[in-house]
Amino acid sequence: MKMVILQVFYVIFSGLMEAIAIPNEIFLLGSPFIALFSLFPVYIILNESKSYTASFLYMALHALTVHLASSFWLANFRDFAFFTLGASALGTAAEAGLIGIIFHILPEQCDKCRILEENAGKHSFAAFGRILWFCAIWVTWEWLKSTGFLAYPWGTMFTAAYKWKLFTQIADITGVWGISFLFALFSAVFAEGIMLLSKIQHSVSPEKCTDDYRQSIKLMATLFLTAGLYGLYQYCIPRIPEKYVTTIAVQQNIDPWATTEQNSIGISKSLTEQAVFSLRENGEEPDLVIWSEGVLSHAFPAARFFYENNPEEESLSAFIARMGVPFIIGGITFVNPEKKHYSNSAIFFDKNGAYSGFYSKMHLVPFAESLPFKDSAMMQFFTKNILGFSSCFTEGRQYVLFKIPLNSDHYNTAPLEYRKQTHAIIPLNSGGVSNPDVTWNFIKNSEENAKSHVFFTTPICFEDAFPEVCTPLFNMGSEVFFNITNDSWSRTASAEYQHFAIASYLSIEYRTTLVRCTNSGYSVVLDPAGKIVNDLDIFKTDVMCTKVPVFTHKPTIFSIYGDWLVYSIFVLGTIYLLFVTVKIRNFSLIKIIKIIAGFTTKNL
């Protein structure tokens, strides 16, 4: 009984360490150093676990501890607070428990005889196998909790790594999973070192055990060194912007749920007008104004008429026309009157204040913006009569790319070298006279200059954490991500910085500029290396004017192949399990083929 209590303590301790490593109220941007060691207690406990049930409970307890300790602010979410914190905590724990069951497949194969053989110096790669198995399981766990309807990538190891820029740069190759793998690897190697101290006392070949452990350290050091050198290169190479988009991002510092729309619009208009006039006094012209998520409460497209006449002192459309700048504003769209479906959207206005279209959020927050079976009569009765609200959002179904002109004069004409045609004929007629229309193409390029405009997309709120949304947006030709977010309801600094830490990888994964415009923070501009170009203090009413650098749009390995690392882990993990479960001692490709071929033939 005492042993069980001690193991439970270690698991909770490990969860608290990870929660402290993640951006929190003490370490606002997290502690990568603590993260390196945070998983070693749970590594030891899982490897010493005696049953599948125990592994399920230990892994579930660890995940539950991390979730409650790091995402406690979910309890502040209006209406859905019970579901948002409670259901997400239980769902996270259940997912982790299932991963714990899979993890135990390896320890289950290690009977007493095999342990004695390992202490005697046999099974040279046993520790190495345990380490890689743990890392594979951990990356699989974080990927699982970050994918699908229940996806919630908060409470993950890579969020703790934000401050160590040299190691986060590999995200453009491996995604964030390579970063989590490195940190899990360090904890696993450290844990094996602790376990080795007790094994050496009972080993008949301590030198052999020590030598094997050194190989694991060398592997870890090699991977960290490789990642660090690559990160140094990516972080330090000069990146020259192709063009700039002068942007005004408004941070109202108000919770739209706790105030009137008129107040929200009024503050936003005042901040915008100050910023526009300030730029023009300095001879600059803004290209785009952004107001954050949830500012407008009347549903579009019908609301376009409402905002042509409201607010009464100066309508929103009239204000935008007076500013003479395109706007992106967080609002709502009524996408299906028959089913009463509303979407959380980014509303686009042209410089004359005319409604021009919208993008609707495609990945909704589970148990906050969306519920399972939300269209069923039973769920609608439950939400309306028991919980007290009538509906939730529906997912957007269309990727949208916005395009605006830039006001820089020297961007108007396309140089001759930028002509799209790769082949041309310059003919003279029978009299030896040239064709003026053809000749004109060699005097002036009539095509649109790529530097005269910018293509951008607007992932909404926590969509900035999901490649399944951002990759298609990037591959459409998005040159800048303009993210609009409302985290003001959380009322905690840790919530603001946790979201920022996750979103920051968006700029690195796609090597593009990220602009975050939020209600209360953290509003920031990041370059393709994740460096801060401009920012605002959290929970402060302010406006951010930035000449946002736009770089040449180039695909990255991650934008092309996505989560290839996770899929590779699935395949290699399956092969490794095959070896372990059939108790093969000498590994070879021929034996793998024979096993697979024999299994296939038998089933056919």
XYZ file of C-alpha atoms in Angstrom:
604
model
C 0.000 0.000 0.000
C 2.820 2.383 0.892
C 4.447 1.647 -2.452
C 1.249 2.549 -4.327
C 0.906 5.813 -2.397
C 4.526 6.653 -3.162
C 4.035 5.932 -6.861
C 0.924 8.119 -6.945
C 2.924 10.905 -5.309
C 5.670 10.613 -7.937
C 3.133 10.742 -10.768
C 1.462 13.853 -9.335
C 4.889 15.400 -8.730
C 5.802 14.769 -12.367
C 2.543 16.364 -13.516
C 3.143 19.434 -11.362
C 6.681 19.774 -12.720
C 5.363 19.739 -16.274
C 2.658 22.270 -15.363
C 5.289 24.598 -13.896
C 7.448 24.200 -17.005
C 4.529 25.289 -19.218
C 3.867 29.084 -19.257
C 2.216 29.833 -15.939
C 1.593 32.556 -13.386
C 5.164 32.212 -12.050
C 7.137 31.652 -15.275
C 5.069 33.588 -17.800
C 6.891 32.128 -20.788
C 7.613 28.788 -19.166
C 10.801 27.074 -18.036
C 12.498 24.819 -20.608
C 15.058 23.749 -18.005
C 12.375 22.335 -15.693
C 10.725 20.724 -18.712
C 13.870 18.699 -19.404
C 13.454 16.836 -16.101
C 9.681 16.956 -15.669
C 8.902 13.507 -17.095
C 11.517 11.410 -15.342
C 9.289 10.380 -12.369
C 6.448 9.201 -14.614
C 8.984 7.367 -16.820
C 10.215 5.361 -13.833
C 6.713 4.638 -12.519
C 5.382 3.502 -15.893
C 8.332 1.193 -16.441
C 7.870 -0.314 -12.970
C 4.125 -0.661 -13.396
C 2.846 -4.215 -12.768
C -0.362 -4.198 -14.821
C -2.244 -2.537 -17.657
C -4.709 -1.129 -15.149
C -1.942 0.531 -13.156
C -0.406 2.037 -16.310
C -3.817 3.347 -17.334
C -4.362 4.994 -13.948
C -0.848 6.446 -13.636
C -0.875 7.985 -17.103
C -4.406 9.304 -16.607
C -3.456 10.808 -13.243
C -0.407 12.508 -14.731
C -2.428 14.051 -17.573
C -5.210 15.117 -15.195
C -2.695 16.839 -12.911
C -1.096 18.735 -15.801
C -4.463 19.770 -17.197
C -5.936 21.059 -13.931
C -2.722 22.763 -12.812
C -2.035 24.509 -16.128
C -5.523 25.095 -17.584
C -7.452 25.950 -14.417
C -8.521 29.212 -16.075
C -10.947 27.249 -18.277
C -13.335 27.475 -15.331
C -13.804 31.161 -16.223
C -15.379 30.351 -19.599
C -18.924 31.695 -19.751
C -21.835 29.225 -19.998
C -19.649 26.222 -20.821
C -17.393 26.408 -17.745
C -18.603 23.070 -16.355
C -17.964 21.333 -19.667
C -14.876 23.292 -20.640
C -12.831 22.418 -17.561
C -14.583 19.306 -16.266
C -15.263 17.471 -19.513
C -11.918 18.440 -21.026
C -10.115 17.204 -17.902
C -11.911 13.844 -17.938
C -11.480 13.488 -21.685
C -7.773 14.257 -21.460
C -7.300 11.765 -18.635
C -9.159 9.044 -20.549
C -7.030 9.572 -23.663
C -3.871 9.467 -21.587
C -5.006 6.298 -19.869
C -5.409 4.538 -23.205
C -1.873 5.585 -24.132
C -0.733 4.173 -20.768
C -2.204 0.794 -21.751
C -0.258 0.831 -25.017
C 2.902 1.817 -23.169
C 2.617 -1.176 -20.842
C 2.933 -3.624 -23.736
C 6.721 -3.274 -23.504
C 7.147 -3.631 -19.688
C 4.753 -6.582 -19.810
C 7.324 -8.541 -21.841
C 10.070 -8.081 -19.236
C 9.730 -11.032 -16.900
C 12.079 -11.674 -13.986
C 14.330 -13.854 -16.119
C 14.824 -11.093 -18.677
C 15.568 -8.556 -15.942
C 18.240 -10.838 -14.480
C 19.728 -11.321 -17.946
C 19.840 -7.566 -18.454
C 21.610 -7.093 -15.104
C 24.110 -9.695 -16.252
C 25.033 -7.557 -19.233
C 22.829 -9.213 -21.832
C 20.222 -7.411 -23.940
C 22.534 -4.510 -24.676
C 19.830 -2.375 -26.231
C 17.138 -2.906 -23.589
C 17.581 0.532 -22.000
C 17.876 2.101 -25.425
C 14.601 0.430 -26.445
C 12.797 1.618 -23.312
C 13.955 5.182 -23.916
C 12.834 5.310 -27.538
C 9.578 3.534 -26.686
C 8.771 6.154 -24.078
C 9.603 9.024 -26.457
C 7.463 7.460 -29.168
C 4.570 6.980 -26.772
C 4.882 10.518 -25.459
C 4.868 12.113 -28.918
C 1.921 9.900 -29.866
C 0.081 11.032 -26.739
C 0.640 14.732 -27.416
C -0.349 14.309 -31.064
C -3.495 12.398 -30.072
C -4.622 15.092 -27.634
C -3.965 17.757 -30.282
C -5.953 16.115 -33.090
C -9.629 15.691 -33.899
C -12.780 17.064 -32.284
C -11.373 16.852 -28.746
C -8.087 18.448 -29.797
C -6.567 20.566 -27.046
C -2.800 21.107 -27.557
C -2.410 22.964 -24.269
C -0.454 21.152 -21.540
C 2.063 19.833 -24.051
C 5.835 19.630 -23.715
C 6.637 21.809 -26.719
C 4.831 24.775 -25.144
C 7.455 24.784 -22.401
C 10.284 25.075 -24.950
C 9.335 28.537 -26.271
C 12.279 30.410 -24.717
C 14.921 28.091 -26.195
C 14.751 29.423 -29.744
C 17.698 27.397 -31.014
C 15.826 24.145 -30.390
C 12.396 25.284 -31.542
C 13.604 26.049 -35.074
C 13.279 22.390 -36.104
C 9.497 22.928 -36.201
C 9.716 23.761 -39.920
C 10.913 20.165 -40.448
C 9.306 18.018 -37.751
C 6.525 20.267 -36.555
C 6.265 20.716 -32.800
C 6.522 16.945 -32.312
C 10.277 16.950 -32.846
C 10.606 19.395 -29.950
C 8.470 17.264 -27.642
C 10.538 14.234 -28.679
C 13.794 15.947 -27.640
C 12.487 16.944 -24.215
C 10.944 13.526 -23.586
C 14.262 11.982 -24.634
C 16.197 13.997 -22.049
C 13.799 13.002 -19.254
C 13.958 9.352 -20.309
C 17.775 9.262 -20.421
C 17.936 11.005 -17.048
C 15.449 8.514 -15.579
C 17.432 5.551 -16.948
C 20.492 6.981 -15.203
C 18.632 6.971 -11.891
C 17.414 3.424 -12.497
C 20.956 2.369 -13.456
C 22.299 3.389 -10.025
C 20.209 0.685 -8.361
C 20.876 -1.904 -11.086
C 24.661 -1.585 -10.877
C 24.579 -2.789 -7.264
C 23.042 -6.109 -8.376
C 24.711 -6.447 -11.765
C 27.440 -8.981 -12.473
C 28.605 -6.775 -15.340
C 28.304 -3.126 -14.245
C 30.816 -2.011 -16.882
C 28.621 -3.400 -19.642
C 25.503 -1.727 -18.286
C 27.356 1.577 -17.979
C 28.692 1.330 -21.533
C 25.200 0.731 -22.884
C 23.894 3.755 -21.018
C 26.667 5.902 -22.475
C 25.400 5.077 -25.956
C 21.997 6.493 -25.041
C 23.643 9.674 -23.760
C 25.595 9.981 -27.004
C 22.422 9.637 -29.054
C 20.680 12.303 -26.990
C 23.669 14.654 -27.211
C 23.876 14.147 -30.970
C 20.219 14.950 -31.532
C 20.330 18.034 -29.307
C 23.544 19.237 -30.972
C 22.104 18.718 -34.453
C 18.897 20.546 -33.539
C 20.889 23.348 -31.903
C 23.162 23.872 -34.902
C 20.221 23.889 -37.290
C 18.409 26.314 -34.979
C 21.454 28.595 -34.809
C 21.526 28.755 -38.595
C 17.796 29.429 -38.978
C 17.664 31.959 -36.145
C 20.684 33.970 -37.285
C 20.483 33.991 -41.083
C 19.445 37.401 -42.443
C 15.926 37.437 -43.887
C 15.116 40.323 -46.214
C 11.413 41.225 -46.499
C 9.930 41.310 -49.973
C 7.435 44.000 -48.970
C 5.694 45.499 -45.950
C 2.036 45.784 -44.968
C 1.403 48.679 -42.588
C -1.008 47.264 -40.038
C -3.003 48.669 -37.140
C -3.960 46.015 -34.571
C -6.370 47.145 -31.853
C -6.306 45.657 -28.350
C -9.495 46.852 -26.634
C -8.735 45.154 -23.297
C -12.389 44.424 -22.677
C -14.351 41.210 -22.422
C -17.077 41.421 -25.100
C -19.181 39.044 -22.985
C -19.120 41.472 -20.072
C -19.864 44.727 -21.910
C -22.054 46.109 -24.679
C -21.161 45.970 -28.350
C -21.453 49.749 -28.501
C -18.748 50.106 -25.857
C -16.492 47.639 -27.664
C -16.904 49.410 -30.989
C -16.460 52.826 -29.376
C -13.112 51.931 -27.784
C -11.926 50.268 -30.992
C -12.878 53.276 -33.107
C -11.085 55.681 -30.784
C -7.855 53.642 -30.791
C -8.016 53.171 -34.551
C -8.539 56.848 -35.295
C -5.588 57.842 -33.125
C -3.351 55.325 -34.884
C -4.473 56.285 -38.414
C -3.950 60.007 -37.829
C -0.581 59.361 -36.171
C 0.636 57.407 -39.186
C -0.582 60.018 -41.638
C 1.096 62.800 -39.708
C 4.342 60.917 -40.317
C 3.620 60.559 -44.022
C 2.602 56.901 -43.839
C -0.599 55.277 -44.993
C -2.091 52.203 -43.243
C -2.876 49.166 -45.394
C -5.068 47.208 -42.961
C -6.854 47.624 -39.627
C -7.609 44.585 -37.445
C -10.088 44.333 -34.598
C -9.986 41.129 -32.601
C -12.366 38.211 -32.218
C -15.964 38.741 -31.117
C -16.229 42.533 -31.445
C -19.393 42.523 -33.586
C -22.433 40.735 -32.198
C -24.972 41.131 -35.026
C -24.903 38.303 -37.540
C -23.740 38.816 -41.114
C -24.506 38.998 -43.974
C -27.803 40.639 -42.912
C -25.927 42.780 -40.368
C -24.277 44.719 -43.185
C -27.408 46.911 -43.231
C -27.373 47.294 -39.455
C -23.790 48.557 -39.399
C -24.488 51.017 -42.199
C -26.669 52.899 -39.692
C -25.207 51.968 -36.303
C -23.778 53.172 -33.982
C -26.026 56.202 -34.412
C -23.393 58.913 -33.859
C -21.303 57.501 -36.705
C -22.043 54.125 -38.217
C -19.339 51.490 -38.439
C -19.413 51.585 -42.245
C -19.176 55.381 -42.256
C -16.245 55.266 -39.827
C -14.350 52.758 -41.980
C -15.012 54.902 -45.074
C -13.694 57.973 -43.234
C -10.545 56.061 -42.292
C -10.211 54.895 -45.906
C -8.596 51.571 -44.926
C -9.726 47.918 -45.300
C -10.794 46.302 -41.992
C -10.854 42.776 -40.581
C -13.199 42.512 -37.564
C -14.200 39.514 -35.482
C -17.936 38.855 -35.716
C -20.704 36.322 -36.366
C -22.256 34.949 -39.532
C -25.675 33.314 -39.912
C -24.783 30.466 -42.258
C -27.940 28.322 -42.134
C -31.264 29.946 -41.139
C -33.149 26.622 -41.336
C -30.899 24.914 -38.760
C -30.087 28.172 -36.948
C -26.364 27.713 -37.509
C -24.042 30.573 -36.577
C -20.307 30.749 -37.228
C -17.478 32.539 -35.464
C -16.041 34.649 -38.280
C -13.590 37.278 -39.464
C -15.606 39.942 -41.324
C -13.902 41.758 -44.208
C -14.704 45.385 -45.113
C -13.249 47.358 -48.015
C -11.892 50.878 -47.556
C -15.340 52.363 -48.296
C -16.871 50.476 -45.388
C -18.681 47.973 -47.594
C -19.082 44.402 -46.365
C -16.875 42.229 -48.624
C -17.073 38.690 -47.231
C -15.960 36.532 -44.328
C -13.948 33.561 -43.145
C -15.552 31.225 -40.599
C -13.638 29.363 -37.928
C -13.218 25.734 -38.988
C -11.861 24.168 -35.794
C -14.064 25.006 -32.822
C -13.136 24.729 -29.154
C -14.627 21.449 -27.869
C -17.154 21.852 -25.048
C -16.835 25.620 -25.404
C -17.919 26.599 -28.912
C -19.263 23.217 -29.942
C -20.813 20.119 -28.412
C -21.190 16.619 -29.828
C -24.606 16.036 -31.421
C -25.410 19.737 -31.074
C -28.185 19.488 -33.710
C -30.052 16.690 -31.940
C -33.287 17.543 -30.148
C -32.057 16.002 -26.891
C -28.833 18.030 -26.828
C -30.671 21.235 -27.715
C -33.169 20.614 -24.902
C -30.296 19.922 -22.487
C -28.315 23.046 -23.397
C -31.332 25.343 -23.414
C -33.250 24.118 -20.358
C -30.513 22.698 -18.138
C -27.442 24.756 -18.966
C -29.239 27.961 -19.932
C -27.985 28.698 -23.462
C -29.691 28.017 -26.754
C -26.981 27.191 -29.264
C -23.311 26.943 -30.060
C -21.287 27.659 -33.180
C -21.033 25.538 -36.287
C -17.803 24.845 -38.168
C -16.794 26.825 -41.225
C -16.385 24.818 -44.430
C -14.384 27.118 -46.682
C -10.745 28.185 -46.659
C -10.562 31.892 -47.509
C -7.639 33.941 -48.843
C -7.890 37.742 -48.570
C -6.083 40.170 -50.859
C -5.484 43.886 -50.283
C -3.464 46.501 -52.187
C -0.407 48.080 -50.596
C -0.003 51.834 -50.512
C 3.742 52.001 -51.245
C 4.160 53.913 -54.504
C 7.204 52.010 -55.772
C 5.261 48.736 -55.739
C 2.936 49.685 -58.609
C 4.841 48.549 -61.690
C 6.128 45.025 -62.154
C 9.756 44.835 -63.396
C 10.359 43.261 -66.788
C 12.238 40.346 -65.212
C 9.078 39.284 -63.371
C 7.133 38.439 -66.543
C 5.330 35.117 -66.182
C 5.815 33.965 -69.794
C 8.872 31.783 -70.167
C 8.741 31.704 -74.001
C 8.106 34.547 -76.446
C 8.170 35.302 -80.167
C 9.128 38.758 -81.493
C 7.846 38.824 -85.085
C 8.421 41.287 -87.910
C 5.845 41.364 -90.682
C 6.589 40.793 -94.382
C 7.694 44.407 -94.683
C 10.173 44.031 -91.833
C 8.058 46.109 -89.391
C 7.524 45.110 -85.745
C 4.186 44.572 -84.008
C 3.627 47.437 -81.511
C 1.572 45.217 -79.166
C 4.405 42.696 -78.915
C 7.053 45.377 -78.565
C 5.115 46.980 -75.695
C 5.644 43.820 -73.664
C 9.370 44.520 -73.844
C 8.908 48.138 -72.749
C 6.611 47.676 -69.771
C 5.368 44.630 -67.861
C 1.592 44.940 -67.850
C 1.158 42.153 -65.310
C 0.304 42.918 -61.704
C 3.315 43.442 -59.491
C 3.429 40.879 -56.675
C 4.760 43.648 -54.445
C 1.689 45.828 -54.994
C -0.565 43.618 -52.884
C -0.519 41.042 -50.129
C -2.406 37.783 -49.672
C -3.294 36.898 -46.080
C -5.474 34.558 -44.047
C -7.128 34.892 -40.650
C -7.053 31.782 -38.455
C -9.398 32.542 -35.564
C -8.524 32.018 -31.900
C -6.937 28.624 -31.250
C -6.933 27.690 -34.927
C -3.381 29.044 -34.843
C -2.477 25.732 -33.158
C -3.813 23.393 -35.851
C -1.913 22.443 -39.027
C -5.066 20.899 -40.512
C -6.379 24.474 -40.766
C -3.197 26.501 -41.258
C -1.485 24.257 -43.833
C -4.290 24.594 -46.429
C -4.423 28.347 -45.744
C -0.657 28.626 -46.252
C -0.690 26.475 -49.363
C -3.393 28.687 -50.885
C -0.751 31.400 -51.023
C -1.106 33.131 -47.662
C 1.888 35.439 -47.182
C 0.936 36.515 -43.641
C -1.182 34.966 -40.905
C -3.392 37.553 -39.181
C -4.799 35.751 -36.149
C -7.690 37.304 -34.210
C -8.275 36.019 -30.679
C -10.346 36.654 -27.573
C -8.784 35.254 -24.390
C -9.949 38.135 -22.195
C -12.493 35.899 -20.445
C -9.646 33.875 -18.867
C -8.567 36.831 -16.711
C -5.158 35.201 -16.191
C -1.707 35.942 -17.593
C -0.895 32.249 -17.948
C -3.792 31.702 -20.362
C -2.611 34.572 -22.560
C 1.002 33.388 -22.707
C 0.169 29.708 -23.105
C -1.854 30.531 -26.195
C 0.941 32.731 -27.489
C 3.577 30.035 -26.929
C 1.547 27.557 -28.978
C 0.743 30.093 -31.706
C 4.384 31.175 -31.997
C 5.256 27.893 -33.718
C 3.009 28.886 -36.608
C 5.594 31.405 -37.795
C 8.420 28.839 -37.593
C 6.566 25.877 -39.101
C 5.730 27.839 -42.248
C 8.559 30.411 -42.110
C 6.095 33.242 -42.455
C 5.040 36.296 -40.461
C 2.397 35.943 -37.760
C 0.353 38.868 -36.448
C -1.829 38.239 -33.399
C -4.553 40.781 -32.649
C -6.238 39.941 -29.352
C -8.828 41.478 -27.056
C -6.484 41.724 -24.090
C -3.236 40.015 -25.054
C -0.877 38.790 -26.059
C -0.929 40.947 -29.225
C 2.323 40.472 -31.093
C 4.085 40.340 -34.458
C 6.520 37.456 -35.063
C 8.941 37.016 -37.958
C 9.690 33.633 -39.648
C 12.236 32.738 -36.959
C 9.762 33.422 -34.151
C 11.461 36.696 -33.190
C 9.220 39.415 -31.754
C 8.942 42.388 -34.129
C 6.400 44.324 -32.068
C 4.059 43.618 -29.152
C 1.713 45.070 -26.543
C 1.476 44.473 -22.808
C -1.317 42.129 -21.796
C -4.524 43.490 -20.213
C -3.791 46.982 -21.482
C -5.952 49.152 -23.754
C -3.598 49.957 -26.604
C -2.999 49.846 -30.333
C -0.075 48.333 -32.259
C 1.093 50.014 -35.469
C 3.589 47.882 -37.372
C 5.193 47.761 -40.780
C 4.691 44.022 -40.927
C 7.486 42.364 -42.922
C 6.316 40.030 -45.672
C 8.783 37.458 -46.938
C 8.903 35.370 -50.086
C 6.341 32.599 -49.885
C 8.254 29.305 -49.900
C 7.031 25.853 -48.823
C 8.703 24.197 -45.839
C 9.169 20.485 -45.232
C 6.410 20.669 -42.642
C 3.992 22.475 -44.968
C 4.489 19.704 -47.552
C 4.694 16.547 -45.447
C 2.888 17.618 -42.280
C 3.068 15.187 -39.334
C 5.465 12.794 -41.061
C 7.406 12.333 -37.817
C 4.343 11.040 -35.976
C 3.436 8.690 -38.820
C 7.011 7.387 -38.910
C 6.821 6.742 -35.181
C 3.595 4.777 -35.707
C 5.266 2.528 -38.272
C 8.530 2.037 -36.374
C 6.674 1.544 -33.087
C 4.534 -1.164 -34.645
C 7.599 -2.967 -35.990
C 9.321 -2.709 -32.618
C 6.269 -4.129 -30.853
C 6.308 -6.992 -33.312
C 9.859 -7.822 -32.281
C 9.091 -7.597 -28.593
C 5.873 -9.584 -28.542
C 7.246 -12.510 -30.560
C 10.419 -12.369 -28.404
C 12.927 -12.163 -31.256
C 16.447 -11.872 -29.887
C 18.504 -11.169 -33.002
C 16.989 -8.471 -35.161
C 17.423 -8.481 -38.931
C 15.514 -7.241 -41.940
C 15.252 -10.783 -43.303
C 13.528 -11.975 -40.131
C 11.112 -9.051 -40.272
C 10.171 -9.966 -43.826
C 9.791 -13.642 -42.927
C 7.526 -12.837 -39.977
C 5.323 -10.470 -41.982
C 5.216 -12.851 -44.952
C 4.383 -15.820 -42.736
C 1.654 -13.919 -40.934
C 0.132 -12.738 -44.212
C 0.255 -16.204 -45.808
C -1.370 -17.768 -42.769
C -4.265 -15.317 -42.784
C -4.769 -15.607 -46.517
